[in-house]
PDB file of C-alpha atoms in Angstrom:
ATOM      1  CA  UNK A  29     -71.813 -35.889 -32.952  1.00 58.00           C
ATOM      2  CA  UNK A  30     -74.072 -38.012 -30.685  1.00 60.00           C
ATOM      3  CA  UNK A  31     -73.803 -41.053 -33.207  1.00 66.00           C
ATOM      4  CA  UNK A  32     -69.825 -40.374 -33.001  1.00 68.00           C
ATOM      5  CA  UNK A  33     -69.829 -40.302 -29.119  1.00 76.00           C
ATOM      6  CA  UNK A  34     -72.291 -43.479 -28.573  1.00 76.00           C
ATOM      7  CA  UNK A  35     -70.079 -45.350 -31.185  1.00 80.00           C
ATOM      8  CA  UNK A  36     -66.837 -44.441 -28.721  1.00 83.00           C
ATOM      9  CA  UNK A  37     -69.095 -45.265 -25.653  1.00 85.00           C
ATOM     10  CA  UNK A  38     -69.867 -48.769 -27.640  1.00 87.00           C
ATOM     11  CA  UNK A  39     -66.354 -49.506 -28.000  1.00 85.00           C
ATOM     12  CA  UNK A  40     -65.262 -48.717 -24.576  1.00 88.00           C
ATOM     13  CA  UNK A  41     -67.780 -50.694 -23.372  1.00 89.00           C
ATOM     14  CA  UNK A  42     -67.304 -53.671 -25.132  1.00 91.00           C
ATOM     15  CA  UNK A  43     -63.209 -53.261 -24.152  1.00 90.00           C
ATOM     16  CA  UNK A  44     -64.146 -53.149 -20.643  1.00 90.00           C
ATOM     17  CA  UNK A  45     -66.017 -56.800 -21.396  1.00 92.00           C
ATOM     18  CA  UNK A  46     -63.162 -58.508 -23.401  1.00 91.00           C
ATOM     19  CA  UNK A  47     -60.479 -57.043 -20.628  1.00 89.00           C
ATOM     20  CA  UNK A  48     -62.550 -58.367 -17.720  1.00 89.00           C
ATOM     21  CA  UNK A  49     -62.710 -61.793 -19.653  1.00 92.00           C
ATOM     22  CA  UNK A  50     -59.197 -61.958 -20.512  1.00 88.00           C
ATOM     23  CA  UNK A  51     -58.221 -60.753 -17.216  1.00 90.00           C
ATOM     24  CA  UNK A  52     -60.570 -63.007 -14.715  1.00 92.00           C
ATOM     25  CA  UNK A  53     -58.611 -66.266 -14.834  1.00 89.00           C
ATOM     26  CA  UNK A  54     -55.730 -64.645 -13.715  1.00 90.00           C
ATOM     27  CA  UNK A  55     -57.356 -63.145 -11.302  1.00 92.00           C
ATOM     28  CA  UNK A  56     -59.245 -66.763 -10.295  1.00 89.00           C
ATOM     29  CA  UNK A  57     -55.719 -68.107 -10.215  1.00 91.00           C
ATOM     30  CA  UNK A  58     -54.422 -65.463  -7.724  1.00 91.00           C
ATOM     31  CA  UNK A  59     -57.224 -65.724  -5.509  1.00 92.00           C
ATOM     32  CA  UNK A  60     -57.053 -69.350  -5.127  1.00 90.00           C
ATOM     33  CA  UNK A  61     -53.169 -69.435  -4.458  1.00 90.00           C
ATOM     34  CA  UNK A  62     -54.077 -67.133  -1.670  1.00 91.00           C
ATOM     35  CA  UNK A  63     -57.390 -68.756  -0.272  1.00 89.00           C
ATOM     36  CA  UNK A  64     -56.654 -71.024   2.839  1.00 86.00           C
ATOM     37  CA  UNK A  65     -56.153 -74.626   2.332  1.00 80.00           C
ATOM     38  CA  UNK A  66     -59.643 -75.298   3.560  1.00 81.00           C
ATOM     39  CA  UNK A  67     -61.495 -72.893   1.244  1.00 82.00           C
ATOM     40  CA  UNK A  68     -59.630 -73.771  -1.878  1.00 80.00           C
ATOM     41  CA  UNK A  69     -62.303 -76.760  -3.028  1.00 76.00           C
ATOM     42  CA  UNK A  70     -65.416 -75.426  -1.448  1.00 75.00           C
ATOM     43  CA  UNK A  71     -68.389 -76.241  -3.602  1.00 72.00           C
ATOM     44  CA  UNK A  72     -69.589 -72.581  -3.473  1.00 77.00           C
ATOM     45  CA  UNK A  73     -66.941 -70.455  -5.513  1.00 75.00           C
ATOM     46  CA  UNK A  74     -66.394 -67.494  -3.474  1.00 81.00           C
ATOM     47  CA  UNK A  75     -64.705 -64.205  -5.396  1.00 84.00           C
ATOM     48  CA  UNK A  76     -63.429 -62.345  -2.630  1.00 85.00           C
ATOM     49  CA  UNK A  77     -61.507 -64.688   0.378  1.00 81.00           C
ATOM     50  CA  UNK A  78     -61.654 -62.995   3.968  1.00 79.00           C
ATOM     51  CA  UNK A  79     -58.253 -64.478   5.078  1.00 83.00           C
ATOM     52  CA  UNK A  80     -55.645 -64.332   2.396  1.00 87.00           C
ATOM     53  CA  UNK A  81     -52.752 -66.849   2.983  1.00 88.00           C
ATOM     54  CA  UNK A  82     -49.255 -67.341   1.561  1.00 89.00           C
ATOM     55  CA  UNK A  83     -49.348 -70.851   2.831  1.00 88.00           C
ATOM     56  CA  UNK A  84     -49.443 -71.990  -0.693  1.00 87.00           C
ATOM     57  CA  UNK A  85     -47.073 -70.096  -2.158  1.00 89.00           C
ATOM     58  CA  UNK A  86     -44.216 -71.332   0.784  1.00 88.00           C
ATOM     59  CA  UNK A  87     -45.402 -74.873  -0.103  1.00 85.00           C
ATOM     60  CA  UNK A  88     -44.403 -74.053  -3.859  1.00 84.00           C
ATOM     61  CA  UNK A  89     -41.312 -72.188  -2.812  1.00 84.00           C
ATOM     62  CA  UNK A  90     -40.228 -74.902  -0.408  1.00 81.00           C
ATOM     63  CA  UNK A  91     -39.905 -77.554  -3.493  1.00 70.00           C
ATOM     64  CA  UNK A  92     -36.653 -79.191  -3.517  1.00 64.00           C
ATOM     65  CA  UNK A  93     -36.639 -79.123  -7.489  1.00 79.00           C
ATOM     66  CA  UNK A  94     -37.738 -75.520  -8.218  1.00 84.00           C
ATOM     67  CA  UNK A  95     -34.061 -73.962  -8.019  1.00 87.00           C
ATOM     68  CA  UNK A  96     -33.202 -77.088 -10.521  1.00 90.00           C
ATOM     69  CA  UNK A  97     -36.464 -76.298 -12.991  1.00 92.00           C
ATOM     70  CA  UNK A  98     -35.799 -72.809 -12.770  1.00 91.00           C
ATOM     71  CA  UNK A  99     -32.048 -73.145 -13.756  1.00 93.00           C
ATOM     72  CA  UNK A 100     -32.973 -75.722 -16.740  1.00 95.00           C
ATOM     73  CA  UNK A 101     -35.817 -72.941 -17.837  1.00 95.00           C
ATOM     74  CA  UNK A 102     -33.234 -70.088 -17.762  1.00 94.00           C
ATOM     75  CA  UNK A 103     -30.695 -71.946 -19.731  1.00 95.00           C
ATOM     76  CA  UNK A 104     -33.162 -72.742 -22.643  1.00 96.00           C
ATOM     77  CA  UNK A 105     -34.569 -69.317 -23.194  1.00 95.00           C
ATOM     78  CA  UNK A 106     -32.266 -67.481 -22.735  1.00 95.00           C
ATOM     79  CA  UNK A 107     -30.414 -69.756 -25.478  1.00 96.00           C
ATOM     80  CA  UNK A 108     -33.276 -70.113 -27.688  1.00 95.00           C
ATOM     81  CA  UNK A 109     -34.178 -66.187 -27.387  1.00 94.00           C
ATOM     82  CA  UNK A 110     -30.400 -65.438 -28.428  1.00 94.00           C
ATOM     83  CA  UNK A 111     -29.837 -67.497 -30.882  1.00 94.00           C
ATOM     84  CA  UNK A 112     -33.260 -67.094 -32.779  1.00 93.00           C
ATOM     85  CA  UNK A 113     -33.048 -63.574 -32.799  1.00 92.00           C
ATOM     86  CA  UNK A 114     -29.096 -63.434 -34.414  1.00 92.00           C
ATOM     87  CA  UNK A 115     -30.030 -66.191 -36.994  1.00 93.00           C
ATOM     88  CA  UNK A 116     -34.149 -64.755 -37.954  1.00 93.00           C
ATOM     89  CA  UNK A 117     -31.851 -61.174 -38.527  1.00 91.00           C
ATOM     90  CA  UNK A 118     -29.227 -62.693 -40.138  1.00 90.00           C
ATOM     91  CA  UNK A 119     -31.507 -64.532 -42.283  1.00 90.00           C
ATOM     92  CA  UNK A 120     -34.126 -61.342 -42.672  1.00 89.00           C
ATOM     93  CA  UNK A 121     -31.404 -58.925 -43.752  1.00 87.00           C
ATOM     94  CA  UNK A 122     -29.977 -61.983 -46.856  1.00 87.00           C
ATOM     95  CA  UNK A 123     -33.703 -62.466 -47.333  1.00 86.00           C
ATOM     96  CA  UNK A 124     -34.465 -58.697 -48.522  1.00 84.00           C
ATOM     97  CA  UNK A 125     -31.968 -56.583 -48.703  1.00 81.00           C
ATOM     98  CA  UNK A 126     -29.954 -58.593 -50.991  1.00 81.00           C
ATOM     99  CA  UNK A 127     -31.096 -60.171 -54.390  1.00 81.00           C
ATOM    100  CA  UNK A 128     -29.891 -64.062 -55.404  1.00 82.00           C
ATOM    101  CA  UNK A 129     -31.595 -66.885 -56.575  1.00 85.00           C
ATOM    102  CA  UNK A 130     -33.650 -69.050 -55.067  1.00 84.00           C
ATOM    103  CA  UNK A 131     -34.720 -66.074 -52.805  1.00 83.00           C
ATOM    104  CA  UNK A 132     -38.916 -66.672 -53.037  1.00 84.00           C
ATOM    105  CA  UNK A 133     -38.588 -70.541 -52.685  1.00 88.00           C
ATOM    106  CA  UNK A 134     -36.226 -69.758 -49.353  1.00 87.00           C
ATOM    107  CA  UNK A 135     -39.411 -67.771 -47.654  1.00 84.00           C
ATOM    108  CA  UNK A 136     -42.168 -70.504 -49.661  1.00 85.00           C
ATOM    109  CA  UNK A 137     -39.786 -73.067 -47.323  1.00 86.00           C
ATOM    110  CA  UNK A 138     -40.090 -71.155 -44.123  1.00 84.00           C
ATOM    111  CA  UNK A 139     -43.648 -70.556 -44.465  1.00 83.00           C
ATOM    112  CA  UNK A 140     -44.365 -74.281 -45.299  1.00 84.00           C
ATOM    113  CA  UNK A 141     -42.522 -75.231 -42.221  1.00 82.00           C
ATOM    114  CA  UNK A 142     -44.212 -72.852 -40.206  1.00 81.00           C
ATOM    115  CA  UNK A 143     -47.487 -74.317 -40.884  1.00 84.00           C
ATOM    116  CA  UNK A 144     -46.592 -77.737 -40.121  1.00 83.00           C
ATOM    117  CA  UNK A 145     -48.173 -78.360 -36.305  1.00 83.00           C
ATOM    118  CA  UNK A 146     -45.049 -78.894 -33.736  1.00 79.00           C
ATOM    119  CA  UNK A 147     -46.970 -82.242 -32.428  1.00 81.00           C
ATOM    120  CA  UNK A 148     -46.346 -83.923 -35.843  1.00 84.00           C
ATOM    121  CA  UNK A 149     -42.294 -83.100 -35.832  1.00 86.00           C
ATOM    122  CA  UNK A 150     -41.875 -84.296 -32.849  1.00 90.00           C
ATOM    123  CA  UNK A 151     -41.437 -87.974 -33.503  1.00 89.00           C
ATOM    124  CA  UNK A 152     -38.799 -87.149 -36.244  1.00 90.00           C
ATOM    125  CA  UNK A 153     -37.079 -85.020 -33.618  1.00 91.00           C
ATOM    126  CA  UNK A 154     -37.115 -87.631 -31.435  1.00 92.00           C
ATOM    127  CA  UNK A 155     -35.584 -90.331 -33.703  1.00 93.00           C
ATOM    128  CA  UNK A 156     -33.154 -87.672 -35.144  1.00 93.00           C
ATOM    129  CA  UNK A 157     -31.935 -86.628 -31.985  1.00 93.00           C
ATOM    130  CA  UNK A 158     -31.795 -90.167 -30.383  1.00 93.00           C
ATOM    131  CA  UNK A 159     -29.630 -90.981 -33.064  1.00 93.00           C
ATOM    132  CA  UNK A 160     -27.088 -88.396 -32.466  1.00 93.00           C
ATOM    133  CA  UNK A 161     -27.238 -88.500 -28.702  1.00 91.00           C
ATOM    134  CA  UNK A 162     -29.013 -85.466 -28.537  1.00 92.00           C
ATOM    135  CA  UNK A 163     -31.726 -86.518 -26.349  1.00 92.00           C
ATOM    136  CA  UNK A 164     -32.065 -85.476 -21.943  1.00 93.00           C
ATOM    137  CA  UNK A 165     -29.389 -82.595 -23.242  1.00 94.00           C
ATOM    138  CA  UNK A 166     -30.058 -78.901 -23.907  1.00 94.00           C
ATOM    139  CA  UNK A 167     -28.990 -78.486 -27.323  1.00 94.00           C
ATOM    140  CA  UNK A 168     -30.942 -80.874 -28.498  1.00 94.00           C
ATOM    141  CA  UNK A 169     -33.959 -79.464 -26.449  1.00 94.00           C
ATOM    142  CA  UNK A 170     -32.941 -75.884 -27.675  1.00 95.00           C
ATOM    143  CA  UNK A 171     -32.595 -77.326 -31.261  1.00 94.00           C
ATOM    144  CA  UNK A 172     -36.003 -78.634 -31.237  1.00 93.00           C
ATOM    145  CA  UNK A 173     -37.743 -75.307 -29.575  1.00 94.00           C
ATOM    146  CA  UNK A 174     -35.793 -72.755 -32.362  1.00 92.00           C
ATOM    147  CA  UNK A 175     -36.978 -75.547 -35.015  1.00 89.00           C
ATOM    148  CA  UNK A 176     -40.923 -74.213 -34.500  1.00 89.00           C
ATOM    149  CA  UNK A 177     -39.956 -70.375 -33.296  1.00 92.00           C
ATOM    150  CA  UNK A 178     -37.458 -70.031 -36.377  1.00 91.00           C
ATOM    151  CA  UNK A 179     -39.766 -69.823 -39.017  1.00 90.00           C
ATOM    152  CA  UNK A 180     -42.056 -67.574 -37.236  1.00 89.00           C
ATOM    153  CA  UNK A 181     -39.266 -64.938 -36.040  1.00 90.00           C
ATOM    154  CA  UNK A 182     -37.986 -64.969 -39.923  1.00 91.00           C
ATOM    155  CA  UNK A 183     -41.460 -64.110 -41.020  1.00 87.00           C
ATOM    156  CA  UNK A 184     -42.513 -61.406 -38.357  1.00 86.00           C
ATOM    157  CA  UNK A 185     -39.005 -59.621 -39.207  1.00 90.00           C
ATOM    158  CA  UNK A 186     -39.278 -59.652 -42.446  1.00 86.00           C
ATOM    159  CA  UNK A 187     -42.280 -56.983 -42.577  1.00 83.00           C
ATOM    160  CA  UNK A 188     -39.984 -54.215 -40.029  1.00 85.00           C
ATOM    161  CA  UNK A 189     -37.234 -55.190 -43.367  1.00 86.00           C
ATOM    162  CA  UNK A 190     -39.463 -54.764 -46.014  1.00 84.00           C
ATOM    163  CA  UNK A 191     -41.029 -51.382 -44.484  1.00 83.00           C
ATOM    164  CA  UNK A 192     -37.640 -50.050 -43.971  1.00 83.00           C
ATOM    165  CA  UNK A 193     -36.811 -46.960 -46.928  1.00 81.00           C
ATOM    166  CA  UNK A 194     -34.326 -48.046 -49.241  1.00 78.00           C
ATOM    167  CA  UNK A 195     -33.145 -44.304 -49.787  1.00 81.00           C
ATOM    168  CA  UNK A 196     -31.202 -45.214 -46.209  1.00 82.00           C
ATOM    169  CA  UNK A 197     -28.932 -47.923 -47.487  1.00 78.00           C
ATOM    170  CA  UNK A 198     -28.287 -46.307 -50.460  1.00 78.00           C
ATOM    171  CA  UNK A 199     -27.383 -42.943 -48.717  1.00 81.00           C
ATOM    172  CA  UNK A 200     -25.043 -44.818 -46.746  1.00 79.00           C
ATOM    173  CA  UNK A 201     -23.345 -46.991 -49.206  1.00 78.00           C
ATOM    174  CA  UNK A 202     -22.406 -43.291 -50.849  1.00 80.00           C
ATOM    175  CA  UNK A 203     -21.104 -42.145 -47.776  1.00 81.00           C
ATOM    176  CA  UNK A 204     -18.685 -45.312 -47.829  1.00 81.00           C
ATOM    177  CA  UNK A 205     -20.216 -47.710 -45.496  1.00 80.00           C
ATOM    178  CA  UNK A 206     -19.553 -51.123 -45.518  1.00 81.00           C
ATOM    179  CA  UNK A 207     -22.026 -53.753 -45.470  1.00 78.00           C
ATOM    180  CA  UNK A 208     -21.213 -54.825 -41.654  1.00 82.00           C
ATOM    181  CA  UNK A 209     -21.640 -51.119 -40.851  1.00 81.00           C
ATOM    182  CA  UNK A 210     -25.173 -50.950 -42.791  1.00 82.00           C
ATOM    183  CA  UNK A 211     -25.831 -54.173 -40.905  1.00 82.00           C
ATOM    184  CA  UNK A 212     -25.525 -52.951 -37.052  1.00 83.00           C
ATOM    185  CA  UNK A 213     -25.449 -48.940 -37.781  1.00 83.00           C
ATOM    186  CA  UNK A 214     -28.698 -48.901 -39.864  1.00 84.00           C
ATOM    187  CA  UNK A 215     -30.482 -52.023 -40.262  1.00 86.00           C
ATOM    188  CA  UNK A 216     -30.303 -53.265 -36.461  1.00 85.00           C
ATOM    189  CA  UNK A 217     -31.760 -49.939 -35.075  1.00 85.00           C
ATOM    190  CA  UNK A 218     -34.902 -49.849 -37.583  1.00 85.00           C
ATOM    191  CA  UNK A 219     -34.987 -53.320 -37.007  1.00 87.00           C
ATOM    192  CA  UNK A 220     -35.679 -53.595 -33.049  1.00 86.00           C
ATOM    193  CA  UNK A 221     -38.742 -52.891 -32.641  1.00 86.00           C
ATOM    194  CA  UNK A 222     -39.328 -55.972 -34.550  1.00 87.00           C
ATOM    195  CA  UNK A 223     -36.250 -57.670 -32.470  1.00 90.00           C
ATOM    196  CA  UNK A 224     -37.541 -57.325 -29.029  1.00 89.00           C
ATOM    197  CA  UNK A 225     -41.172 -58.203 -30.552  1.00 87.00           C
ATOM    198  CA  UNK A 226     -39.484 -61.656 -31.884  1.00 90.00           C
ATOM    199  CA  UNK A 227     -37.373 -62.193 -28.791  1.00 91.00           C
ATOM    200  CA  UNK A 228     -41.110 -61.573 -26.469  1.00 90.00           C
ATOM    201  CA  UNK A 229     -42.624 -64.605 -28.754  1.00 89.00           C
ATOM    202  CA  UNK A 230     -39.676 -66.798 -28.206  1.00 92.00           C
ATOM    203  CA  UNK A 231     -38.797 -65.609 -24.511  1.00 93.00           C
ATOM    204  CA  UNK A 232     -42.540 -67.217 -24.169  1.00 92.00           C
ATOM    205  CA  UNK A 233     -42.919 -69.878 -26.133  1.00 92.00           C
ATOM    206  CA  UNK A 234     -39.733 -72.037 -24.993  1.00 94.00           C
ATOM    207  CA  UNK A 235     -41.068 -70.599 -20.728  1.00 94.00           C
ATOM    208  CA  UNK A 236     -43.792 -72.240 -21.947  1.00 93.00           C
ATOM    209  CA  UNK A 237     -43.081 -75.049 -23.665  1.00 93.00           C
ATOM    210  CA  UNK A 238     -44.161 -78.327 -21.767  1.00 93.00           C
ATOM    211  CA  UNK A 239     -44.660 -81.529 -24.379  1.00 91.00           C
ATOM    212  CA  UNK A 240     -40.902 -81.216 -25.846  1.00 92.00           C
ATOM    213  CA  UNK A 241     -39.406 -80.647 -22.614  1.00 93.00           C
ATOM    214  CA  UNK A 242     -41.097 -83.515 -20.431  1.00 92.00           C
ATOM    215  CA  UNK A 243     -40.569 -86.208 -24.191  1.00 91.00           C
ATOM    216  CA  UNK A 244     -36.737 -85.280 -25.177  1.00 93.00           C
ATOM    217  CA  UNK A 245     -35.396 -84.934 -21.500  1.00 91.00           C
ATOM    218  CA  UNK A 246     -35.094 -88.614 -19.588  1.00 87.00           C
ATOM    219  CA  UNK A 247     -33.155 -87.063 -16.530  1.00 88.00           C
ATOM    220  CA  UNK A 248     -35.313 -85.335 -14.176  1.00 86.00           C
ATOM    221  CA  UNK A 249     -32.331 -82.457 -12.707  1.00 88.00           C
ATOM    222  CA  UNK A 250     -32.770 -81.631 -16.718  1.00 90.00           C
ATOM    223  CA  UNK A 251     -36.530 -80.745 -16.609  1.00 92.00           C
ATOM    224  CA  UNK A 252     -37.971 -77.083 -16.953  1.00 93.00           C
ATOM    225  CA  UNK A 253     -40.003 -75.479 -15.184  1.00 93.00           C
ATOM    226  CA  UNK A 254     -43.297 -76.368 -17.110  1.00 92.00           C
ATOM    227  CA  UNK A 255     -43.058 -79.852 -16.044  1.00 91.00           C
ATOM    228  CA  UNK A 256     -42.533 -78.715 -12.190  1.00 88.00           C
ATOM    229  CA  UNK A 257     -46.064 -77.061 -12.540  1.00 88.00           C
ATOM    230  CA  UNK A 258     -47.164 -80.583 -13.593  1.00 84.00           C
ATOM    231  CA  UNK A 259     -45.588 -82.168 -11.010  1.00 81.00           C
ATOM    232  CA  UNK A 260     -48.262 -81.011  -8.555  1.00 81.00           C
ATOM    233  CA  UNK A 261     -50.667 -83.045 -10.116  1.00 74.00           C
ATOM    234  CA  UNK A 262     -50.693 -87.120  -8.668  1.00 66.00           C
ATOM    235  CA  UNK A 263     -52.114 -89.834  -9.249  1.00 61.00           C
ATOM    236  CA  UNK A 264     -53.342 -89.184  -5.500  1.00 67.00           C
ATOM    237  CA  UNK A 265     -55.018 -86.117  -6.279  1.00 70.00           C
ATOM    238  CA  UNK A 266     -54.374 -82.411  -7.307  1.00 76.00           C
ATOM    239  CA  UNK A 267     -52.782 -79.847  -5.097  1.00 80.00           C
ATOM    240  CA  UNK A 268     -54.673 -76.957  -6.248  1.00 86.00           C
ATOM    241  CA  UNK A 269     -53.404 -74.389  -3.927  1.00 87.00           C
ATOM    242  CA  UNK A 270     -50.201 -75.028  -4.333  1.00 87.00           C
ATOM    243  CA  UNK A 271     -50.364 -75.322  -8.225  1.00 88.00           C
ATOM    244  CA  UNK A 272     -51.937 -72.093  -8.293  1.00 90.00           C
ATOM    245  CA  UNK A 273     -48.945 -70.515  -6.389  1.00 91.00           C
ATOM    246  CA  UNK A 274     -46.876 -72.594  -8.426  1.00 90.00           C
ATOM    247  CA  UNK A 275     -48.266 -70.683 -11.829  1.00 90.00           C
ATOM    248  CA  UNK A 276     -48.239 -67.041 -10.144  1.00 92.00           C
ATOM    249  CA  UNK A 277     -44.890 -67.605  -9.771  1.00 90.00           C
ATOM    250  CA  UNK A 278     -44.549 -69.429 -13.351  1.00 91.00           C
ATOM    251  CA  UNK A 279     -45.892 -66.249 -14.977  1.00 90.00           C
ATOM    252  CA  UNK A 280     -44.108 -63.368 -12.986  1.00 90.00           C
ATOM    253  CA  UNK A 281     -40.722 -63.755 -15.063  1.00 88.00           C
ATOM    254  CA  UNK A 282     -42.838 -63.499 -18.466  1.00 87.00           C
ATOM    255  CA  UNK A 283     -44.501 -60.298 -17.072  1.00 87.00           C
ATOM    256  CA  UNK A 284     -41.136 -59.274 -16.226  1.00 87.00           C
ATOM    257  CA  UNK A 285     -39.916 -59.473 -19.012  1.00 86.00           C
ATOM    258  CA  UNK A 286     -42.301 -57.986 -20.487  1.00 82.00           C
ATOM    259  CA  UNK A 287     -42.717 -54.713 -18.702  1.00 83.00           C
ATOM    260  CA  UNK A 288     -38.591 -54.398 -19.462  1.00 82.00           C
ATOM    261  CA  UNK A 289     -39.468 -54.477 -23.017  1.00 79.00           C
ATOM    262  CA  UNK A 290     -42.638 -53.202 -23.738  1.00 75.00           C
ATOM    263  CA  UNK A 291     -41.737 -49.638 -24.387  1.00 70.00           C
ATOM    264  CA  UNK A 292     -39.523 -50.920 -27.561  1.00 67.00           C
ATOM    265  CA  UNK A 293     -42.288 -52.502 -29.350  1.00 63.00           C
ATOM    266  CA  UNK A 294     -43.610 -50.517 -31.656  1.00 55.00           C
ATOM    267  CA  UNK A 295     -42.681 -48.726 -35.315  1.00 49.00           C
ATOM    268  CA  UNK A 296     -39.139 -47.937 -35.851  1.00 45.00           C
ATOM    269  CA  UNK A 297     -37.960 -44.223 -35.648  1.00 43.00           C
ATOM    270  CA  UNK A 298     -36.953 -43.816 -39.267  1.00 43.00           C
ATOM    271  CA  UNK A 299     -37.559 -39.323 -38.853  1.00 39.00           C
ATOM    272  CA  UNK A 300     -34.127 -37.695 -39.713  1.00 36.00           C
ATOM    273  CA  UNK A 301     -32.344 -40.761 -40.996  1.00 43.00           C
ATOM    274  CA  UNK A 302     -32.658 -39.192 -44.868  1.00 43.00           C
ATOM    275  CA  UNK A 303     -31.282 -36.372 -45.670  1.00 42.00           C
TER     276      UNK A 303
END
């Protein structure tokens, strides 16, 4: 019992230490969006300011392009996280519910793909998409964000599709269902926990996203938010203040977003669906 109760007390503790590690930069980059613009780059790091300030966070607000960023960010993810989720279902449901040829070598291909790093296809999206006129437009930026979260949406689906019992489908195709109706009536409910887990990765991936969105996009109006955040650095210096209010605000829709979703991740309610 006491080996039992210092191995829980061992644990705890060393969750405590990995939290307040994980957790400390964000609180580093709260406090200094808040610190006064005088006490932001003092050479003694102070952990606690005395006279909290939203001075920074009016200076991020008042920027004549974040309403523009903020529209171009919205309009990718909300794209990309639509459209990956339909087609890594889609794709998820042909991929294991259904036997054809050519099946294995289909998931070899995604899984090669997702190993390749998204720095090295970037050049051959670039040429590809100059060539089509694609480039400083959001399909082709939308294109080139699904091309790396595709492969890894197909992949984390696939295991909520492979644990689901087959006894369901087969139940159902007695009853008379069609294969639409075992599509959205069976398969999409056991399937969302791993939906909204796959629409969380993309959701913050293409928020994310900087490299892709500063190369393929020429027009500024067309930038996303990412690039805004960069903005704040100059050649002149480094607005640290109001960068840090900048990235508070960066990372509130992703929490968001996450808090809205959170209580569907998790295993998929499969009690009472055989009979």
């Amino acid at each position: 019992m006491k080996r039992g109760k210092a191995s829980r007390m061992m644990v705890r503790i060393w969750a405590v230490l990995f939290s307040v590690i994980w957790l400390f930069p964000v609180y580093w980059m709260v406090l200094t969006a808040l610190k006064p613009s005088q006490s932001v780059l003092e050479s003694s790091p102070t952990f606690i300011t005395a006279h909290p300030s939203l001075y920074h966070f009016r200076e991020a607000v008042a920027s004549q392009s974040l309403m523009v960023y903020l529209r171009n960010s919205l309009i990718v993810t909300v794209a990309v996280v639509a459209v990956s989720v339909v087609v890594s279902f889609l794709a998820c449901a042909a991929l294991t519910l259904y036997r054809f040829r050519g099946r294995r070598f289909i998931m070899v291909l995604v899984m090669a793909v997702q190993m390749v790093p998204g720095a090295a296809m970037m050049i051959p999206q670039f040429v590809v998409f100059n060539r089509f006129g694609m480039l400083n437009t959001y399909v082709g930026l939308i294109l080139a964000y699904m091309a790396m979260i595709l492969p890894f949406s197909i992949w984390n689906l696939r295991g909520f599709f492979l644990s689901m019992p087959r006894e369901v489908f087969e139940s159902a195709r007695v009853e008379g269902a069609s294969e639409w109706q075992l599509m959205w009536r069976i398969t999409f409910p056991l399937a969302a926990p791993g939906i909204v887990s796959t629409c969380v990765f993309a959701f913050i991936h293409s928020w994310n996203e900087y490299m892709m969105a500063y190369t393929f996009m020429k027009d500024q109006s067309k930038y996303t938010l990412p690039v805004w955040l960069a903005s704040f650095s100059t050649p002149s210096g480094v607005d640290v203040g109001a960068q840090m209010a900048a990235s508070v605000l960066f990372a509130l829709p992703v929490v968001v977003f996450f808090m809205l979703v959170r209580s569907r991740i998790g295993d998929g309610d499969v009690s009472g669906a055989i009979k």
